[in-house]
PDB file of C-alpha atoms in Angstrom:
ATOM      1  CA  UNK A  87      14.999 -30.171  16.110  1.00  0.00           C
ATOM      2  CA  UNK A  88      13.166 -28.492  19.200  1.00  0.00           C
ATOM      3  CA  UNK A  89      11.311 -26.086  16.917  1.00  0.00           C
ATOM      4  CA  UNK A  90      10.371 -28.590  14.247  1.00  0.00           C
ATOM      5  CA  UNK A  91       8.368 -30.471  17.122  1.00  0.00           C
ATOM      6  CA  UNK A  92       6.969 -27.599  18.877  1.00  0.00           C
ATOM      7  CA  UNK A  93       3.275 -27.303  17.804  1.00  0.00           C
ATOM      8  CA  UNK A  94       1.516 -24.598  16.379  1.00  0.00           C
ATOM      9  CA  UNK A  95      -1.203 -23.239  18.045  1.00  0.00           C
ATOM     10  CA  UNK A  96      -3.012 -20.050  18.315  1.00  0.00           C
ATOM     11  CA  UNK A  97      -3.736 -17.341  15.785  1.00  0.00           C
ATOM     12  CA  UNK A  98      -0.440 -15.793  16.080  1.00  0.00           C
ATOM     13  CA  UNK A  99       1.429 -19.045  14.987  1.00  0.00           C
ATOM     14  CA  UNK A 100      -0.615 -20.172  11.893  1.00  0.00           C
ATOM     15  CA  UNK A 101      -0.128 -16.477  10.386  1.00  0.00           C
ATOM     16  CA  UNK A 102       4.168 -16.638  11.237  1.00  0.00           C
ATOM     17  CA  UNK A 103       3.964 -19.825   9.700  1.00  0.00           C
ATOM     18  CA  UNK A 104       2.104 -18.806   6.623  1.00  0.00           C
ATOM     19  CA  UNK A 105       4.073 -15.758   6.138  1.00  0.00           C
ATOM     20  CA  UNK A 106       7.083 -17.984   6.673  1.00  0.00           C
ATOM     21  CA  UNK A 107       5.949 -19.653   2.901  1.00  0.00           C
ATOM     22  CA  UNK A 108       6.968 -16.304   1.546  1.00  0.00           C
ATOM     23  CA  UNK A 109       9.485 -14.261   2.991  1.00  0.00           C
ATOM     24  CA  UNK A 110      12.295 -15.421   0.458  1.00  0.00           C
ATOM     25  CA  UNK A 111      10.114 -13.506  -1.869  1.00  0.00           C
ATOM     26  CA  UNK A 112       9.769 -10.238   0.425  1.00  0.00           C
ATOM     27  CA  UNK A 113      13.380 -10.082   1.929  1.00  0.00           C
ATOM     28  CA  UNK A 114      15.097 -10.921  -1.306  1.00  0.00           C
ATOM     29  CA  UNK A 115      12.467  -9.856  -4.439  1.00  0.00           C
ATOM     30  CA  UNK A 116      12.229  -6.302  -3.192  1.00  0.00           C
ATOM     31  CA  UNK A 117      15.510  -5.259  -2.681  1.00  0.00           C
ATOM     32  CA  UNK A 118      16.410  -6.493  -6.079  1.00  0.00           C
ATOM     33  CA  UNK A 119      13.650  -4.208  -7.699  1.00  0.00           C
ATOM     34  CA  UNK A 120      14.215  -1.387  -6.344  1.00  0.00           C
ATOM     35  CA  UNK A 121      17.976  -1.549  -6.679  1.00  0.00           C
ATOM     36  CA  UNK A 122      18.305  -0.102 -10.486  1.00  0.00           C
ATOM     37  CA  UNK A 123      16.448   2.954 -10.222  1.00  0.00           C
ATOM     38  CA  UNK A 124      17.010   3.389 -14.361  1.00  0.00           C
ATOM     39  CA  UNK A 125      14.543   0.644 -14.917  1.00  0.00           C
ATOM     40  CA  UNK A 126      11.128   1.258 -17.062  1.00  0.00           C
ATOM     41  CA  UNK A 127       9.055   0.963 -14.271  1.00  0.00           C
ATOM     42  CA  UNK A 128       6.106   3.148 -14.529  1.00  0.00           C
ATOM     43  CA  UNK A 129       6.396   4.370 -10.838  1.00  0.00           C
ATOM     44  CA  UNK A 130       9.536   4.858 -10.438  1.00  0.00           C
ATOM     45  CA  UNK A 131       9.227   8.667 -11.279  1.00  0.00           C
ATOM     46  CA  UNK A 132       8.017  11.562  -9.100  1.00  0.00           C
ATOM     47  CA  UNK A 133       4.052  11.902 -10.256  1.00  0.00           C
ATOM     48  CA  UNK A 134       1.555  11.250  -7.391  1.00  0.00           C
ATOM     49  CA  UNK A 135      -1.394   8.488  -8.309  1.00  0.00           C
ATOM     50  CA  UNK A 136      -4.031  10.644 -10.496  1.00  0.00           C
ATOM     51  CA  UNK A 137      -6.835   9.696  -7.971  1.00  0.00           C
ATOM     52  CA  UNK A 138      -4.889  10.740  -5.154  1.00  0.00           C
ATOM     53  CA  UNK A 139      -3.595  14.269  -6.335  1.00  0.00           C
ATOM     54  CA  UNK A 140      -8.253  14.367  -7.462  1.00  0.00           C
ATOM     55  CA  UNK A 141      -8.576  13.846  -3.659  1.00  0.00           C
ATOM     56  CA  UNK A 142      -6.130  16.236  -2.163  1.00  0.00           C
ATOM     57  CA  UNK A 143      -7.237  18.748  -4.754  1.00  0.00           C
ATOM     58  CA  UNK A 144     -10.913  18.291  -3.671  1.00  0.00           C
ATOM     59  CA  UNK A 145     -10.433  19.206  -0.137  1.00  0.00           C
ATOM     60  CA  UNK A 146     -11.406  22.359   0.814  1.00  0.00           C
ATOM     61  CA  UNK A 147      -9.306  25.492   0.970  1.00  0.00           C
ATOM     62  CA  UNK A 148      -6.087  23.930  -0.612  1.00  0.00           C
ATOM     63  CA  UNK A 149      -4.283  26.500   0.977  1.00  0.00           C
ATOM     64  CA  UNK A 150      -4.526  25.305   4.192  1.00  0.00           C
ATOM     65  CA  UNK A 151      -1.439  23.713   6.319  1.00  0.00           C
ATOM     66  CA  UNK A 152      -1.136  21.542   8.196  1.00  0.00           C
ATOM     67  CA  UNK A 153      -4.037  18.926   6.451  1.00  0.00           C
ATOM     68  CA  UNK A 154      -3.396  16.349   9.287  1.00  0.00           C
ATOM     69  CA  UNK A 155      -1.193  13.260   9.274  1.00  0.00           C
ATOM     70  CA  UNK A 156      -0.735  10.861   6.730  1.00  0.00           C
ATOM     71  CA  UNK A 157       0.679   7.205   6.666  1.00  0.00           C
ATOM     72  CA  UNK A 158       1.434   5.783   3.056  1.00  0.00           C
ATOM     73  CA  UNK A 159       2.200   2.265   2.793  1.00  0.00           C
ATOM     74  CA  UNK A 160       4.147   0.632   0.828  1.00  0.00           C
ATOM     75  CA  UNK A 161       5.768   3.723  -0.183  1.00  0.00           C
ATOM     76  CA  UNK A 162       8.290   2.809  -2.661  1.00  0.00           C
ATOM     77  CA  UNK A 163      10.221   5.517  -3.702  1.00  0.00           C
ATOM     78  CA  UNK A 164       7.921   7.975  -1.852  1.00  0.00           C
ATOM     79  CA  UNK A 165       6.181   9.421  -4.603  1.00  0.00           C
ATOM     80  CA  UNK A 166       3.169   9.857  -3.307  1.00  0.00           C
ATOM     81  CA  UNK A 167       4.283  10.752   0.479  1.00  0.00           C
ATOM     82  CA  UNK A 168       6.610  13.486  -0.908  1.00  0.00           C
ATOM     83  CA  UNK A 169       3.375  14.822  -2.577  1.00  0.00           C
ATOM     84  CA  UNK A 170       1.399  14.620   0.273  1.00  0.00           C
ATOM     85  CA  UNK A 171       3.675  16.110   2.368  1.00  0.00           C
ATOM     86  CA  UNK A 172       4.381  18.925  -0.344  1.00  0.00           C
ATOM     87  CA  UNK A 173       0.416  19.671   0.154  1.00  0.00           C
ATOM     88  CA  UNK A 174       0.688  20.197   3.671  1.00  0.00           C
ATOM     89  CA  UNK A 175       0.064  16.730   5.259  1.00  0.00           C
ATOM     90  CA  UNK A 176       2.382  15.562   8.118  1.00  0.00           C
ATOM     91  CA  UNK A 177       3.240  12.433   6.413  1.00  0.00           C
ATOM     92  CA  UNK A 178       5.026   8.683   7.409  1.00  0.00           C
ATOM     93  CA  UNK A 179       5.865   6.351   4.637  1.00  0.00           C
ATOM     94  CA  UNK A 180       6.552   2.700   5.622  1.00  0.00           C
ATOM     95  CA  UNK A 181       8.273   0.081   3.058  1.00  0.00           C
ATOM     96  CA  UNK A 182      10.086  -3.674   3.676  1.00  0.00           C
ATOM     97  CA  UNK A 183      13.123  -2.877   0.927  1.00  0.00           C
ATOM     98  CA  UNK A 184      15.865  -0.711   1.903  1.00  0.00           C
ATOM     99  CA  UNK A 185      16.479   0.339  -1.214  1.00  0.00           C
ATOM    100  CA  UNK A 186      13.402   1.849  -1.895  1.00  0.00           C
ATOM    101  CA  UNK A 187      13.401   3.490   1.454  1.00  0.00           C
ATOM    102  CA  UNK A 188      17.193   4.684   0.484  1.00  0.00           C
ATOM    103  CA  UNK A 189      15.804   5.945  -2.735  1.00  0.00           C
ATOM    104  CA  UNK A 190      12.658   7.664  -0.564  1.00  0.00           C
ATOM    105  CA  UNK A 191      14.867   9.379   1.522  1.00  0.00           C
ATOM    106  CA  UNK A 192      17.733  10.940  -1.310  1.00  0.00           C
ATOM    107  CA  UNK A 193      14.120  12.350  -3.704  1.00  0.00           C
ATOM    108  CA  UNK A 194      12.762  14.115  -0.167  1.00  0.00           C
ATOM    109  CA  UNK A 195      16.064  15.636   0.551  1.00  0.00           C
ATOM    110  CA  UNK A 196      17.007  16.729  -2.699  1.00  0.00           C
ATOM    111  CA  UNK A 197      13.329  18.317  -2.837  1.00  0.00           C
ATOM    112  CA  UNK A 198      13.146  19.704   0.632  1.00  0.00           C
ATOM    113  CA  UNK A 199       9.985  17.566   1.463  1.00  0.00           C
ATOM    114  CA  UNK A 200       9.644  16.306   5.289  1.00  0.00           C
ATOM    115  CA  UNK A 201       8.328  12.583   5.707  1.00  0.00           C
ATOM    116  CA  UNK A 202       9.551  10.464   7.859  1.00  0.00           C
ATOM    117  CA  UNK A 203      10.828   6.830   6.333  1.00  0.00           C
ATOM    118  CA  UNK A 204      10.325   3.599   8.051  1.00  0.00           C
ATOM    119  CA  UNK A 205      12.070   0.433   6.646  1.00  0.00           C
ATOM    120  CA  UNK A 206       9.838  -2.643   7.928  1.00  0.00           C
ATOM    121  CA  UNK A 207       6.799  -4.781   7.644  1.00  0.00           C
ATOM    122  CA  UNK A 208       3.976  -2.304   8.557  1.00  0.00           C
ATOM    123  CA  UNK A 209       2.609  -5.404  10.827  1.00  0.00           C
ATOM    124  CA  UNK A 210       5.263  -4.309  12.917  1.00  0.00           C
ATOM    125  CA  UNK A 211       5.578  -0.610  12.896  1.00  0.00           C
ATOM    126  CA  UNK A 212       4.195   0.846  16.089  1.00  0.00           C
ATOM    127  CA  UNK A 213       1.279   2.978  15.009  1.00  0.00           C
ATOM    128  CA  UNK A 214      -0.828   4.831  16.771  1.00  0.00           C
ATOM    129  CA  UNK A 215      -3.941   4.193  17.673  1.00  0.00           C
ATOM    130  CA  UNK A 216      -6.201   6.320  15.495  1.00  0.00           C
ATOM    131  CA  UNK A 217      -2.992   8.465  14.628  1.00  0.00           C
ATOM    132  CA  UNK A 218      -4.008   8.954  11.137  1.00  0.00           C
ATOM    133  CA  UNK A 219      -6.145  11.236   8.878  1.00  0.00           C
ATOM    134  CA  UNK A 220      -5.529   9.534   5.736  1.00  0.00           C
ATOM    135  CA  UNK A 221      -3.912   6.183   5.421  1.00  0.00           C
ATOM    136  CA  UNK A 222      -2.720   5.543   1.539  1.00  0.00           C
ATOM    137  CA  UNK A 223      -2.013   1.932  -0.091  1.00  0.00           C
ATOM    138  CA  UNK A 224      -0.564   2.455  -3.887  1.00  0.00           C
ATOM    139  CA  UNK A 225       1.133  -1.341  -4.690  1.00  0.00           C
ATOM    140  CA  UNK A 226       0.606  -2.893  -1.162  1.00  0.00           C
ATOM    141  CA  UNK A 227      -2.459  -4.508  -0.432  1.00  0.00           C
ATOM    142  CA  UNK A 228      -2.075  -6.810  -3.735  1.00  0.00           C
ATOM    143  CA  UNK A 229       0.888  -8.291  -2.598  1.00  0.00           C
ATOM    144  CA  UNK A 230      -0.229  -9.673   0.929  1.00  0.00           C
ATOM    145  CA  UNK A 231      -1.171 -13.424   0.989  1.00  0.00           C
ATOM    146  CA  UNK A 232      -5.057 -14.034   1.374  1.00  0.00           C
ATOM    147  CA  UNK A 233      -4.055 -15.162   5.441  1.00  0.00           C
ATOM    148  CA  UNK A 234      -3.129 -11.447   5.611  1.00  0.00           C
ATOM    149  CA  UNK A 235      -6.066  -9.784   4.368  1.00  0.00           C
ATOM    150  CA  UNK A 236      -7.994  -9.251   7.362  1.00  0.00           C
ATOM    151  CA  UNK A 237      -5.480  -8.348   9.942  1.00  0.00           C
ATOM    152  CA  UNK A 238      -4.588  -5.789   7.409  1.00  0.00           C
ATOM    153  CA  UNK A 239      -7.897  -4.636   7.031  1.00  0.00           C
ATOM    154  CA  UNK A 240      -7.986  -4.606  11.048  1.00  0.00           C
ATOM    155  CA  UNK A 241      -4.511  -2.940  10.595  1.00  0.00           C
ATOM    156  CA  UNK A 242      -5.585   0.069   8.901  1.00  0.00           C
ATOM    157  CA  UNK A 243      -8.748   0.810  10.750  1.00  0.00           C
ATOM    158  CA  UNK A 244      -7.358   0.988  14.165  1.00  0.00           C
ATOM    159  CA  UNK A 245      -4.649   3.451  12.813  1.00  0.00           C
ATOM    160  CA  UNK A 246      -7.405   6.014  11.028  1.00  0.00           C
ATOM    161  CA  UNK A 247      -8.811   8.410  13.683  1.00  0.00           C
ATOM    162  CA  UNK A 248     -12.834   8.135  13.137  1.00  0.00           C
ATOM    163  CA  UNK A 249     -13.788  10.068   9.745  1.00  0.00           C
ATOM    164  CA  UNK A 250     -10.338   9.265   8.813  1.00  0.00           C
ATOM    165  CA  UNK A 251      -9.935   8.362   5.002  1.00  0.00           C
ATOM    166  CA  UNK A 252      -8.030   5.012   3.272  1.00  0.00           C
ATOM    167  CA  UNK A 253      -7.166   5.265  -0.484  1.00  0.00           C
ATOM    168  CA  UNK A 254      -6.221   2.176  -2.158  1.00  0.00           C
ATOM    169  CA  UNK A 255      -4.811   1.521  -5.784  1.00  0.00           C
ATOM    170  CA  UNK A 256      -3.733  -2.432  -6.698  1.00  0.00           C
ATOM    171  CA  UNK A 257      -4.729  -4.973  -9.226  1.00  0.00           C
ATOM    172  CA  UNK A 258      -8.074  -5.239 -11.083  1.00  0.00           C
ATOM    173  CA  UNK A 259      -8.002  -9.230 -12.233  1.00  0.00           C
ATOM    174  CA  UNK A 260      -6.336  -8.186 -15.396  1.00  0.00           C
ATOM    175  CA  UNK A 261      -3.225  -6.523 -13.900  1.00  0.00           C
ATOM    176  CA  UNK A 262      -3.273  -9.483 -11.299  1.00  0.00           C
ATOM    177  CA  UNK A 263      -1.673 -13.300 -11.613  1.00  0.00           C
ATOM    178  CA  UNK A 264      -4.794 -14.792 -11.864  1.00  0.00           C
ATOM    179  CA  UNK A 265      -3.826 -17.122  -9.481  1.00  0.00           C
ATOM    180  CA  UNK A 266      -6.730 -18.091  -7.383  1.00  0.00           C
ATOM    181  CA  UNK A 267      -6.328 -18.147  -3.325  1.00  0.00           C
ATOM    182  CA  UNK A 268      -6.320 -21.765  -3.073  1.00  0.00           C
ATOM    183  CA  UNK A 269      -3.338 -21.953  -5.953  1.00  0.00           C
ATOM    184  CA  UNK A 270      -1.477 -19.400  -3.585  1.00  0.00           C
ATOM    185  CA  UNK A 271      -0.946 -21.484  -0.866  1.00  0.00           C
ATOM    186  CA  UNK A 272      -0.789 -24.970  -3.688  1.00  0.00           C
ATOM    187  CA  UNK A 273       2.014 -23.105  -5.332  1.00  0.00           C
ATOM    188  CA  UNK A 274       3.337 -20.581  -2.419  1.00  0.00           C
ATOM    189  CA  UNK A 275       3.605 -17.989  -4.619  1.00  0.00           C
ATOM    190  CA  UNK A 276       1.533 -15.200  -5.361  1.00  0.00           C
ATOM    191  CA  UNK A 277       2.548 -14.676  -9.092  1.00  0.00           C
ATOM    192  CA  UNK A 278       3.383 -11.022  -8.890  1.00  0.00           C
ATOM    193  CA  UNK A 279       0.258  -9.875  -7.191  1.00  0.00           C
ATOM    194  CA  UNK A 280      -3.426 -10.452  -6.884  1.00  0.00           C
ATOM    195  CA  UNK A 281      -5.730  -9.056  -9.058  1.00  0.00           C
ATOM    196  CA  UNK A 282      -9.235  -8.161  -7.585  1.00  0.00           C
ATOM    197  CA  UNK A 283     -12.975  -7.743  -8.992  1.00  0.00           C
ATOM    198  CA  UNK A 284     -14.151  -3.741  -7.725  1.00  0.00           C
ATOM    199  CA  UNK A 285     -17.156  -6.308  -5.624  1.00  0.00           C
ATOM    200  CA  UNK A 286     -14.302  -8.198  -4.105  1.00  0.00           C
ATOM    201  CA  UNK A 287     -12.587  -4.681  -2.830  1.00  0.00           C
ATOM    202  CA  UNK A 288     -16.030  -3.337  -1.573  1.00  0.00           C
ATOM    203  CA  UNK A 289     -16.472  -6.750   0.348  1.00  0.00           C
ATOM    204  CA  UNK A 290     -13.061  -6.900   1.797  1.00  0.00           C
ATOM    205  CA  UNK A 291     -12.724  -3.488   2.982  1.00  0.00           C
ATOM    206  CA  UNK A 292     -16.949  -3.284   4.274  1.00  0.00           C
ATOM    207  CA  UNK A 293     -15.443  -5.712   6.613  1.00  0.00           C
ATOM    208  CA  UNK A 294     -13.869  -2.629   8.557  1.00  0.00           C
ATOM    209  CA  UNK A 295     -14.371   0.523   6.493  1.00  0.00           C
ATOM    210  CA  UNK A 296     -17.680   2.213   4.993  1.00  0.00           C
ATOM    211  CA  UNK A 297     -16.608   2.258   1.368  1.00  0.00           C
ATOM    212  CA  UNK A 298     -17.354   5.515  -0.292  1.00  0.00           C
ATOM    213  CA  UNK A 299     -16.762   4.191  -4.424  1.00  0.00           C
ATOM    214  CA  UNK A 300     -14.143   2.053  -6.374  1.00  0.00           C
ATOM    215  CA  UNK A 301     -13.147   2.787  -9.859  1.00  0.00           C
ATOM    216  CA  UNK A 302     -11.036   2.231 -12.661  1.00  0.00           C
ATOM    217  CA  UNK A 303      -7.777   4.380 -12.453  1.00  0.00           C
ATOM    218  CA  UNK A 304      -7.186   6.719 -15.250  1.00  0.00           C
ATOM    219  CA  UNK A 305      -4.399   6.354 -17.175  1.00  0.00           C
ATOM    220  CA  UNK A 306      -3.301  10.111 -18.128  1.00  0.00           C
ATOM    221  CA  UNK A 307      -1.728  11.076 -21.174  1.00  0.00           C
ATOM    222  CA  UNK A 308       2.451  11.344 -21.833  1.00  0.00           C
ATOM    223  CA  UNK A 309       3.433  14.154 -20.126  1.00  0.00           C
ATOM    224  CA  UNK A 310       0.984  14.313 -17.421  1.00  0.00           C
ATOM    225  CA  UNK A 311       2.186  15.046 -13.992  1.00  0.00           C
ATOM    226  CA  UNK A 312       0.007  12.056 -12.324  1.00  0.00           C
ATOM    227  CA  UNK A 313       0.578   8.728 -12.846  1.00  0.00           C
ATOM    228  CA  UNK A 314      -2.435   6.074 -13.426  1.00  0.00           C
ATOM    229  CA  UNK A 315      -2.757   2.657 -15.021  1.00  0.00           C
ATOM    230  CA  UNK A 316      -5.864   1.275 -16.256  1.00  0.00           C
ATOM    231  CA  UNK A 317      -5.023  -2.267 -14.902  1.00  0.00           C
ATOM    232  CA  UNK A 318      -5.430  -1.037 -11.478  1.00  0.00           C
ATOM    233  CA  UNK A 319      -8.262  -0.049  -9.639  1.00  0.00           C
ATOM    234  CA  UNK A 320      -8.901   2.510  -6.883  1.00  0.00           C
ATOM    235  CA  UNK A 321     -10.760   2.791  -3.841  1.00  0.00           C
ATOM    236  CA  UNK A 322     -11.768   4.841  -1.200  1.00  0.00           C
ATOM    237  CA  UNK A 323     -13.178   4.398   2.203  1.00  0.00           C
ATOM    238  CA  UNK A 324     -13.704   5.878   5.503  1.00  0.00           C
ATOM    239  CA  UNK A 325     -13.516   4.931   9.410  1.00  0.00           C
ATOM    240  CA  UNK A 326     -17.023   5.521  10.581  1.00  0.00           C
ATOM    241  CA  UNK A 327     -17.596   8.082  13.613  1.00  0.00           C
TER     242      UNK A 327
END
């Protein structure tokens, strides 16, 4: 009863309490998902995001090792920190569900890839300030509630060293719920994900990045050792010097 009359105040306790209007979804949801590893998902394999694996391939003298250090978040099953560790970055990946960090940590050791695997909310991993080279979202960003946007965006500027790069992949507004931010909080759900315009990404992310372009992803052909889906768009920005 205590709790129920102790008021909220401060920045701190509007965003618990927010977040508190969907964590059945993020402790529960997850875990479930990435529990049958058989599914039809189209990232539950081993290919690295095609605009990623363009990046990497880009820099210069791919021979090169180490690259720096790497955080991906939202790694899943580690797809694309195994491949960025596999190119010579020293590489963290950070997810919520166990099971996907389970799954993470059986593919690196049955490849031989070194990453180290956190299981939590990356609003509570300890990172270090500018620790990071590149920081990576594939699936992540979409699924935060509007409230979270900007400490997220405050997030993963104060981990990037200056000239450090962020890559994002997530929802264009066709691969998205449709569900407006106002209809978020209305129905405390966010419908599988937010989808977002390439202006709405450049806007977001100006806020604490200079954004370098935004495109469609590719979707590759059967076969092709990259994945890509051309519901979801991609983005890349860097921490200025």
């Amino acid at each position: 009863m205590a709790d129920e009359l102790k008021p909220i105040c401060g920045e701190e306790a509007v965003l618990a309490m927010l977040d508190g209007w969907f964590a059945g979804r993020a402790d529960d949801w997850w875990e479930g998902f990435y529990a049958d590893r058989k599914k039809p998902v189209p990232f539950f394999g081993d290919a690295p995001d095609e605009c990623l694996a363009d990046w990497v391939a880009q820099l210069a003298d791919p021979q090169a090792a180490p690259r720096g250090r790497a955080l991906d978040i939202g790694c899943g099953n580690g797809r694309n920190a195994r491949f960025l560790a596999s190119r010579g970055f020293d590489v963290d990946g950070v997810d919520y569900a166990q099971a996907a960090i389970d799954w993470a940590t059986q593919r690196a050791s049955e490849l031989g890839v070194p990453v180290r695997w956190h299981c939590q909310s990356v609003f509570d991993l300890a990172l270090p300030a500018g620790g990071f080279d590149l920081v990576y979202d594939s699936g992540c960003f979409h699924h935060l509630a509007p409230h979270r946007r900007h400490t997220y965006v405050q997030l993963v500027s104060k981990a990037l060293r200056p000239g450090g790069w962020f890559g994002l992949v997530c929802f264009r507004p066709e691969g998205g719920s449709g569900l407006s931010d106002a209809e978020v909080y209305e129905r405390r759900t966010l419908g599988g994900g937010l989808g977002y315009t390439e202006a709405q990404l450049r806007a977001i992310w100006a806020t604490g990045l200079e954004v370098q372009g935004t495109r469609r992803m590719l979707k590759p052909p059967p076969g092709a050792e990259v994945f890509g889906e051309d519901f979801l768009s991609v983005l890349w920005a860097r921490k200025p010097l």
